[in-house]
């Protein structure tokens, strides 16, 4: 009872087969002694990261159960319907949307929410920025930042303009479950402690020499004629004050953008995938009552996450909220399975380092990583897909990379 395993599955090692065998065995155990209309899929969550991958899981599971039945095994007659239409074998995005629909009334969200198209998303962001432009308390902050970060869209590989900086930062703060006031404080702290190494005006020329050496790790030294030291100090103090002003301005705009964005998106029901997971996490961790949190932990007796390397931070936090603690017989079963080296959804904010850190912690190579109690590590290292000569060649070619234990099996 309460078995928990992190399966580190290299390419071609039978990852999906292991997942299907585990799921099929769980079904067979759940139906023992139960009536014929019992749905064993009701308390099982199986998530992957693509619609086609979820379909394949259902298809392969049904085939495996047919093999069991052909060999004389017993199955309830409705199991095929349960798997196809009454199971929780789905994409992680679909699962997050299902959770959010349970709390739309509590958070004031349009119940008909949907993912906006690219054009709809652009128009929504522009609408919010237009409101900020007309806010007298924010306009000067915007103009200062716009002057500091002018649009260079005419360049083929130009830097982000202010609009995109604000939008992308906002989504990243939600992706990593960050408080915006803490983000603002972090920006200000970075100007003070990272860029200026804790030095504050009034500066001396020795302060500036020391700062240049620290920032360049002793590669460069400040060479300033004595008669220009005053101008150099004045310029450095102007840069410090201006940078501090810009950090505060950006933080204020970010907070204002979030307030407007939250109101507009909830009213219109236009949410990104990150927004959906974030709102579920926010309600669960900040606003949810104990009954909601407890219901999440009772929801599933089996949690199986395929391609775990493609989870992002906020999704992982929501998954953690489903985990029951306690004595082994009180815990739910968990399988996290994937391969750090095969992460392909980083363009969708996937964070393979989450899986890498979990692997390192289970291998006792890292500490301070939250690990579900009772979880063990199980690497799959035998490749059944490729010619042995090819495997030997690539293992030799990438031998240095494979020394990094965070890259998995």
Short mmCIF file of C-alpha atoms in Angstrom, two decimals:
data_model
loop_
_atom_site.label_atom_id
_atom_site.label_comp_id
_atom_site.label_asym_id
_atom_site.label_seq_id
_atom_site.Cartn_x
_atom_site.Cartn_y
_atom_site.Cartn_z
CA UNK A 1 0.00 0.00 0.00
CA UNK A 2 1.12 3.55 -0.67
CA UNK A 3 3.84 2.53 -3.11
CA UNK A 4 5.68 5.53 -4.57
CA UNK A 5 8.35 5.45 -7.24
CA UNK A 6 10.28 7.84 -9.43
CA UNK A 7 11.09 6.00 -12.66
CA UNK A 8 14.08 7.44 -14.50
CA UNK A 9 13.62 5.98 -17.99
CA UNK A 10 16.26 6.46 -20.67
CA UNK A 11 15.31 6.38 -24.35
CA UNK A 12 14.10 3.00 -25.59
CA UNK A 13 13.99 1.41 -22.14
CA UNK A 14 10.28 0.61 -22.17
CA UNK A 15 8.93 3.62 -20.30
CA UNK A 16 5.40 3.40 -21.69
CA UNK A 17 5.32 -0.38 -21.23
CA UNK A 18 6.23 0.04 -17.54
CA UNK A 19 3.53 2.67 -17.14
CA UNK A 20 0.88 0.52 -18.83
CA UNK A 21 1.85 -2.60 -16.84
CA UNK A 22 1.66 -0.62 -13.59
CA UNK A 23 -1.71 0.86 -14.49
CA UNK A 24 -3.16 -2.50 -15.61
CA UNK A 25 -1.99 -4.18 -12.41
CA UNK A 26 -3.56 -1.39 -10.34
CA UNK A 27 -6.88 -1.90 -12.15
CA UNK A 28 -6.81 -5.65 -11.50
CA UNK A 29 -6.11 -5.09 -7.82
CA UNK A 30 -8.85 -2.47 -7.48
CA UNK A 31 -11.59 -4.67 -9.00
CA UNK A 32 -10.95 -7.61 -6.69
CA UNK A 33 -14.05 -8.25 -4.59
CA UNK A 34 -15.94 -5.34 -6.16
CA UNK A 35 -19.35 -5.45 -7.90
CA UNK A 36 -19.40 -5.67 -11.71
CA UNK A 37 -20.44 -2.02 -12.12
CA UNK A 38 -17.53 -0.71 -10.01
CA UNK A 39 -15.37 1.80 -11.91
CA UNK A 40 -11.71 1.29 -10.93
CA UNK A 41 -10.68 4.28 -13.08
CA UNK A 42 -12.53 6.79 -10.92
CA UNK A 43 -9.72 7.09 -8.36
CA UNK A 44 -6.83 6.94 -10.84
CA UNK A 45 -5.17 9.96 -12.41
CA UNK A 46 -2.92 9.36 -15.42
CA UNK A 47 -1.62 12.51 -17.10
CA UNK A 48 0.68 13.10 -20.03
CA UNK A 49 1.52 16.18 -22.07
CA UNK A 50 -0.06 15.67 -25.46
CA UNK A 51 -3.50 14.70 -26.67
CA UNK A 52 -2.09 11.96 -28.90
CA UNK A 53 0.02 10.59 -26.03
CA UNK A 54 -3.11 10.32 -23.85
CA UNK A 55 -4.96 8.52 -26.63
CA UNK A 56 -2.08 6.10 -27.02
CA UNK A 57 -2.12 5.36 -23.29
CA UNK A 58 -5.81 4.47 -23.45
CA UNK A 59 -5.30 2.34 -26.55
CA UNK A 60 -2.34 0.42 -25.11
CA UNK A 61 -4.07 -0.06 -21.77
CA UNK A 62 -7.13 -1.59 -23.45
CA UNK A 63 -4.91 -3.88 -25.52
CA UNK A 64 -3.06 -5.04 -22.40
CA UNK A 65 -6.33 -5.78 -20.63
CA UNK A 66 -7.61 -7.66 -23.67
CA UNK A 67 -4.49 -9.82 -23.48
CA UNK A 68 -5.28 -10.46 -19.81
CA UNK A 69 -8.87 -11.38 -20.65
CA UNK A 70 -7.75 -13.64 -23.53
CA UNK A 71 -5.51 -15.50 -21.08
CA UNK A 72 -8.53 -16.26 -18.89
CA UNK A 73 -8.46 -13.23 -16.62
CA UNK A 74 -11.66 -11.61 -15.36
CA UNK A 75 -12.65 -8.03 -16.16
CA UNK A 76 -15.89 -6.13 -15.49
CA UNK A 77 -17.93 -5.81 -18.70
CA UNK A 78 -18.04 -2.01 -18.49
CA UNK A 79 -14.26 -1.55 -18.15
CA UNK A 80 -13.90 -0.47 -21.80
CA UNK A 81 -16.44 2.30 -21.39
CA UNK A 82 -14.88 3.30 -18.09
CA UNK A 83 -11.45 3.67 -19.72
CA UNK A 84 -12.73 5.54 -22.76
CA UNK A 85 -15.17 8.00 -21.24
CA UNK A 86 -15.11 7.78 -17.43
CA UNK A 87 -11.40 7.78 -16.65
CA UNK A 88 -8.88 10.46 -15.79
CA UNK A 89 -6.38 9.48 -18.49
CA UNK A 90 -5.84 12.91 -19.98
CA UNK A 91 -3.41 15.70 -20.67
CA UNK A 92 -2.18 17.67 -17.69
CA UNK A 93 -3.73 20.81 -19.20
CA UNK A 94 -7.14 19.12 -19.41
CA UNK A 95 -6.79 18.03 -15.79
CA UNK A 96 -5.96 21.58 -14.66
CA UNK A 97 -8.98 22.90 -16.53
CA UNK A 98 -11.21 20.30 -14.86
CA UNK A 99 -9.98 21.40 -11.41
CA UNK A 100 -10.51 25.06 -12.25
CA UNK A 101 -14.11 24.43 -13.32
CA UNK A 102 -14.82 23.22 -9.79
CA UNK A 103 -13.94 26.61 -8.29
CA UNK A 104 -15.11 29.12 -10.94
CA UNK A 105 -17.85 30.49 -8.67
CA UNK A 106 -15.50 30.95 -5.71
CA UNK A 107 -12.92 32.94 -7.69
CA UNK A 108 -15.35 34.96 -9.82
CA UNK A 109 -14.35 33.41 -13.14
CA UNK A 110 -16.48 33.19 -16.25
CA UNK A 111 -17.49 29.49 -16.27
CA UNK A 112 -17.17 29.36 -20.07
CA UNK A 113 -13.44 30.13 -19.92
CA UNK A 114 -11.23 29.09 -22.80
CA UNK A 115 -7.71 29.41 -24.16
CA UNK A 116 -7.42 32.57 -26.31
CA UNK A 117 -5.99 32.51 -29.81
CA UNK A 118 -2.70 34.32 -30.37
CA UNK A 119 -4.53 37.35 -31.78
CA UNK A 120 -7.02 37.40 -28.90
CA UNK A 121 -4.15 37.24 -26.41
CA UNK A 122 -2.32 40.13 -28.10
CA UNK A 123 -5.48 42.25 -28.13
CA UNK A 124 -6.12 41.49 -24.46
CA UNK A 125 -2.60 42.52 -23.43
CA UNK A 126 -2.83 45.68 -25.55
CA UNK A 127 -6.17 46.54 -23.94
CA UNK A 128 -4.66 46.30 -20.46
CA UNK A 129 -1.59 48.32 -21.43
CA UNK A 130 -3.86 51.00 -22.88
CA UNK A 131 -5.51 51.32 -19.48
CA UNK A 132 -2.12 51.64 -17.84
CA UNK A 133 -1.11 54.37 -20.33
CA UNK A 134 -4.14 56.41 -19.29
CA UNK A 135 -3.49 55.99 -15.56
CA UNK A 136 -1.86 59.24 -14.44
CA UNK A 137 -0.09 57.51 -11.54
CA UNK A 138 1.62 55.08 -13.93
CA UNK A 139 2.17 57.04 -17.13
CA UNK A 140 5.50 58.57 -16.11
CA UNK A 141 6.79 55.20 -15.00
CA UNK A 142 5.90 53.75 -18.42
CA UNK A 143 7.57 56.64 -20.27
CA UNK A 144 10.79 56.30 -18.26
CA UNK A 145 10.95 52.58 -18.99
CA UNK A 146 10.06 53.09 -22.65
CA UNK A 147 12.94 55.54 -22.97
CA UNK A 148 15.32 53.13 -21.26
CA UNK A 149 14.15 50.14 -23.33
CA UNK A 150 13.14 51.53 -26.73
CA UNK A 151 11.54 49.25 -29.30
CA UNK A 152 14.17 47.86 -31.67
CA UNK A 153 11.80 45.68 -33.67
CA UNK A 154 13.54 46.69 -36.89
CA UNK A 155 16.50 44.55 -35.83
CA UNK A 156 16.37 40.92 -36.87
CA UNK A 157 17.36 39.74 -33.38
CA UNK A 158 16.60 42.81 -31.32
CA UNK A 159 15.98 42.75 -27.56
CA UNK A 160 12.47 42.48 -26.13
CA UNK A 161 10.44 45.65 -26.15
CA UNK A 162 8.81 46.89 -22.94
CA UNK A 163 5.42 45.39 -23.81
CA UNK A 164 6.84 41.90 -24.23
CA UNK A 165 9.10 42.26 -21.19
CA UNK A 166 6.08 43.06 -19.05
CA UNK A 167 3.92 40.27 -20.49
CA UNK A 168 6.59 37.56 -20.37
CA UNK A 169 7.66 38.51 -16.84
CA UNK A 170 4.04 38.42 -15.70
CA UNK A 171 3.56 34.89 -17.05
CA UNK A 172 6.85 33.74 -15.51
CA UNK A 173 5.81 35.05 -12.09
CA UNK A 174 2.66 32.94 -12.35
CA UNK A 175 4.59 29.97 -13.69
CA UNK A 176 6.82 30.04 -10.59
CA UNK A 177 4.05 31.00 -8.12
CA UNK A 178 5.77 34.26 -7.16
CA UNK A 179 4.25 37.14 -5.22
CA UNK A 180 4.56 40.32 -7.31
CA UNK A 181 5.59 42.47 -4.38
CA UNK A 182 8.41 40.01 -3.75
CA UNK A 183 9.36 40.22 -7.43
CA UNK A 184 9.54 44.00 -7.20
CA UNK A 185 11.66 43.78 -4.06
CA UNK A 186 13.87 41.25 -5.82
CA UNK A 187 14.46 43.63 -8.75
CA UNK A 188 15.39 46.44 -6.40
CA UNK A 189 17.64 44.12 -4.43
CA UNK A 190 19.34 42.99 -7.64
CA UNK A 191 20.21 46.58 -8.53
CA UNK A 192 21.61 47.19 -5.08
CA UNK A 193 23.33 43.91 -4.30
CA UNK A 194 24.12 42.20 -7.61
CA UNK A 195 24.88 45.11 -9.92
CA UNK A 196 26.33 47.45 -7.28
CA UNK A 197 27.52 44.79 -4.80
CA UNK A 198 25.79 46.48 -1.85
CA UNK A 199 27.57 49.83 -2.43
CA UNK A 200 25.40 52.93 -2.17
CA UNK A 201 26.04 56.61 -3.00
CA UNK A 202 27.92 58.71 -2.19
CA UNK A 203 30.65 56.77 -4.01
CA UNK A 204 34.39 57.29 -3.92
CA UNK A 205 36.68 56.53 -6.82
CA UNK A 206 38.01 53.56 -4.84
CA UNK A 207 34.44 52.26 -4.56
CA UNK A 208 34.14 52.35 -8.35
CA UNK A 209 37.49 50.66 -8.88
CA UNK A 210 36.48 47.93 -6.47
CA UNK A 211 33.09 47.55 -8.18
CA UNK A 212 34.63 47.14 -11.63
CA UNK A 213 37.00 44.48 -10.33
CA UNK A 214 34.17 42.56 -8.63
CA UNK A 215 31.85 42.68 -11.62
CA UNK A 216 34.58 41.59 -14.03
CA UNK A 217 36.05 39.03 -11.60
CA UNK A 218 39.35 40.94 -11.69
CA UNK A 219 39.57 40.88 -15.49
CA UNK A 220 39.23 44.67 -15.87
CA UNK A 221 40.40 47.65 -13.84
CA UNK A 222 39.03 51.19 -13.82
CA UNK A 223 41.53 53.63 -15.35
CA UNK A 224 40.28 57.15 -14.78
CA UNK A 225 42.39 60.35 -15.01
CA UNK A 226 42.48 62.21 -11.74
CA UNK A 227 40.88 65.34 -13.20
CA UNK A 228 37.88 63.28 -14.38
CA UNK A 229 37.23 61.37 -11.16
CA UNK A 230 34.49 63.77 -10.05
CA UNK A 231 32.61 63.36 -13.33
CA UNK A 232 33.02 59.60 -13.16
CA UNK A 233 31.62 59.47 -9.63
CA UNK A 234 28.68 61.72 -10.59
CA UNK A 235 27.92 59.52 -13.59
CA UNK A 236 28.06 56.33 -11.47
CA UNK A 237 25.66 57.84 -8.93
CA UNK A 238 23.28 58.89 -11.71
CA UNK A 239 23.34 55.36 -13.12
CA UNK A 240 22.67 53.89 -9.67
CA UNK A 241 19.72 56.18 -8.96
CA UNK A 242 18.30 55.77 -12.47
CA UNK A 243 18.58 51.97 -12.33
CA UNK A 244 16.89 51.93 -8.94
CA UNK A 245 14.11 54.11 -10.30
CA UNK A 246 13.60 51.81 -13.29
CA UNK A 247 13.49 48.70 -11.08
CA UNK A 248 10.80 50.30 -8.90
CA UNK A 249 8.91 51.51 -11.98
CA UNK A 250 8.90 48.07 -13.58
CA UNK A 251 7.76 46.45 -10.34
CA UNK A 252 4.89 48.94 -10.01
CA UNK A 253 3.82 48.39 -13.63
CA UNK A 254 3.96 44.62 -13.14
CA UNK A 255 1.69 44.83 -10.07
CA UNK A 256 -0.73 47.15 -11.90
CA UNK A 257 -0.72 44.91 -14.98
CA UNK A 258 -1.52 41.85 -12.86
CA UNK A 259 -4.46 43.58 -11.17
CA UNK A 260 -5.94 44.63 -14.52
CA UNK A 261 -5.12 41.28 -16.15
CA UNK A 262 -6.76 39.30 -13.38
CA UNK A 263 -9.97 41.34 -13.61
CA UNK A 264 -10.18 41.34 -17.42
CA UNK A 265 -9.33 37.67 -17.96
CA UNK A 266 -11.73 36.44 -15.29
CA UNK A 267 -14.55 38.53 -16.76
CA UNK A 268 -13.87 37.50 -20.37
CA UNK A 269 -12.87 33.95 -19.54
CA UNK A 270 -9.66 34.12 -21.59
CA UNK A 271 -6.85 32.27 -19.80
CA UNK A 272 -3.48 30.88 -20.83
CA UNK A 273 -2.49 27.38 -19.73
CA UNK A 274 -0.22 28.97 -17.13
CA UNK A 275 -3.11 31.13 -15.84
CA UNK A 276 -5.31 28.07 -15.39
CA UNK A 277 -2.75 26.14 -13.34
CA UNK A 278 -1.85 29.29 -11.40
CA UNK A 279 -5.46 30.01 -10.40
CA UNK A 280 -5.89 26.43 -9.18
CA UNK A 281 -2.65 26.68 -7.18
CA UNK A 282 -3.57 30.12 -5.82
CA UNK A 283 -6.96 28.96 -4.59
CA UNK A 284 -5.52 25.78 -3.13
CA UNK A 285 -2.59 27.39 -1.33
CA UNK A 286 -3.94 30.83 -0.43
CA UNK A 287 -7.70 31.03 -0.64
CA UNK A 288 -8.91 27.47 -0.52
CA UNK A 289 -10.53 26.21 2.66
CA UNK A 290 -9.43 23.04 4.39
CA UNK A 291 -12.34 21.07 2.89
CA UNK A 292 -11.13 21.81 -0.64
CA UNK A 293 -7.56 20.88 0.18
CA UNK A 294 -8.65 17.68 1.87
CA UNK A 295 -10.92 16.78 -1.05
CA UNK A 296 -7.98 17.08 -3.45
CA UNK A 297 -5.97 14.61 -1.40
CA UNK A 298 -8.90 12.19 -1.31
CA UNK A 299 -9.58 12.53 -5.02
CA UNK A 300 -7.13 9.90 -6.28
CA UNK A 301 -5.63 6.72 -4.86
CA UNK A 302 -3.23 6.40 -7.82
CA UNK A 303 -1.25 9.26 -9.38
CA UNK A 304 0.73 8.44 -12.52
CA UNK A 305 2.49 11.31 -14.29
CA UNK A 306 4.01 10.46 -17.66
CA UNK A 307 6.81 12.62 -19.13
CA UNK A 308 7.38 14.18 -15.72
CA UNK A 309 10.36 16.11 -17.11
CA UNK A 310 7.88 18.34 -18.99
CA UNK A 311 6.00 19.59 -15.93
CA UNK A 312 6.39 23.23 -15.07
CA UNK A 313 6.66 24.57 -11.55
CA UNK A 314 3.03 25.56 -10.98
CA UNK A 315 1.74 22.26 -12.40
CA UNK A 316 4.08 20.40 -10.08
CA UNK A 317 2.78 22.35 -7.11
CA UNK A 318 -0.81 21.43 -7.98
CA UNK A 319 0.20 17.77 -8.32
CA UNK A 320 1.84 17.95 -4.89
CA UNK A 321 -1.49 19.10 -3.44
CA UNK A 322 -3.00 15.74 -4.48
CA UNK A 323 -0.50 13.73 -2.43
CA UNK A 324 -1.69 12.24 0.86
CA UNK A 325 0.75 11.92 3.71
CA UNK A 326 0.56 9.68 6.72
CA UNK A 327 1.15 5.99 7.41
CA UNK A 328 1.84 3.79 4.34
CA UNK A 329 -1.74 2.45 4.24
CA UNK A 330 -3.10 6.02 4.23
CA UNK A 331 -0.96 7.28 1.33
CA UNK A 332 -1.91 7.24 -2.32
CA UNK A 333 0.21 5.41 -4.88
CA UNK A 334 2.48 7.60 -7.03
CA UNK A 335 4.52 7.05 -10.16
CA UNK A 336 6.52 9.90 -11.71
CA UNK A 337 8.11 8.63 -14.91
CA UNK A 338 10.18 10.35 -17.59
CA UNK A 339 13.62 11.23 -18.91
CA UNK A 340 15.31 14.57 -18.27
CA UNK A 341 17.16 14.28 -21.59
CA UNK A 342 13.91 14.10 -23.56
CA UNK A 343 12.26 17.30 -22.37
CA UNK A 344 10.59 18.91 -25.40
CA UNK A 345 8.10 21.35 -23.88
CA UNK A 346 10.45 24.04 -22.58
CA UNK A 347 8.77 26.41 -25.05
CA UNK A 348 5.67 25.81 -22.93
CA UNK A 349 7.54 26.53 -19.66
CA UNK A 350 8.50 22.92 -18.93
CA UNK A 351 11.10 22.80 -16.16
CA UNK A 352 13.14 19.57 -16.48
CA UNK A 353 15.25 20.69 -13.52
CA UNK A 354 12.33 19.71 -11.25
CA UNK A 355 12.70 16.07 -12.31
CA UNK A 356 16.50 16.32 -12.23
CA UNK A 357 16.44 17.64 -8.65
CA UNK A 358 14.04 14.89 -7.59
CA UNK A 359 16.37 12.25 -9.07
CA UNK A 360 19.43 13.75 -7.37
CA UNK A 361 17.65 13.92 -4.03
CA UNK A 362 16.51 10.29 -4.24
CA UNK A 363 20.08 9.31 -5.15
CA UNK A 364 21.28 11.21 -2.04
CA UNK A 365 23.23 13.66 -4.23
CA UNK A 366 21.15 16.69 -3.29
CA UNK A 367 19.18 17.92 -0.31
CA UNK A 368 16.41 20.44 0.37
CA UNK A 369 14.19 19.11 -2.44
CA UNK A 370 10.60 18.25 -1.47
CA UNK A 371 10.14 14.52 -2.02
CA UNK A 372 6.89 12.60 -1.39
CA UNK A 373 7.38 10.47 1.70
CA UNK A 374 8.14 6.87 0.93
CA UNK A 375 9.22 7.51 -2.67
CA UNK A 376 12.00 5.32 -4.13
CA UNK A 377 14.18 5.67 -7.22
CA UNK A 378 14.01 3.15 -10.08
CA UNK A 379 16.21 3.74 -13.16
CA UNK A 380 15.54 1.95 -16.46
CA UNK A 381 18.83 1.62 -18.31
CA UNK A 382 18.48 -1.27 -20.81
CA UNK A 383 17.71 -0.03 -24.30
CA UNK A 384 15.42 -2.39 -26.28
CA UNK A 385 14.92 -0.11 -29.27
CA UNK A 386 18.30 0.43 -30.93
CA UNK A 387 21.10 -1.73 -32.31
CA UNK A 388 23.68 -2.48 -29.56
CA UNK A 389 26.47 -1.05 -31.72
CA UNK A 390 24.62 2.26 -32.04
CA UNK A 391 24.03 2.31 -28.28
CA UNK A 392 27.73 1.74 -27.60
CA UNK A 393 28.67 4.48 -30.07
CA UNK A 394 26.35 7.11 -28.58
CA UNK A 395 27.20 6.15 -25.01
CA UNK A 396 30.86 6.75 -25.87
CA UNK A 397 30.16 9.96 -27.77
CA UNK A 398 28.17 11.49 -24.92
CA UNK A 399 30.08 9.88 -22.05
CA UNK A 400 31.03 13.23 -20.51
CA UNK A 401 27.42 14.39 -20.51
CA UNK A 402 26.26 11.17 -18.91
CA UNK A 403 28.61 11.78 -15.98
CA UNK A 404 26.16 14.47 -14.89
CA UNK A 405 23.80 12.47 -12.67
CA UNK A 406 21.11 15.14 -13.01
CA UNK A 407 20.65 14.04 -16.65
CA UNK A 408 19.15 10.79 -15.45
CA UNK A 409 19.66 7.17 -16.43
#
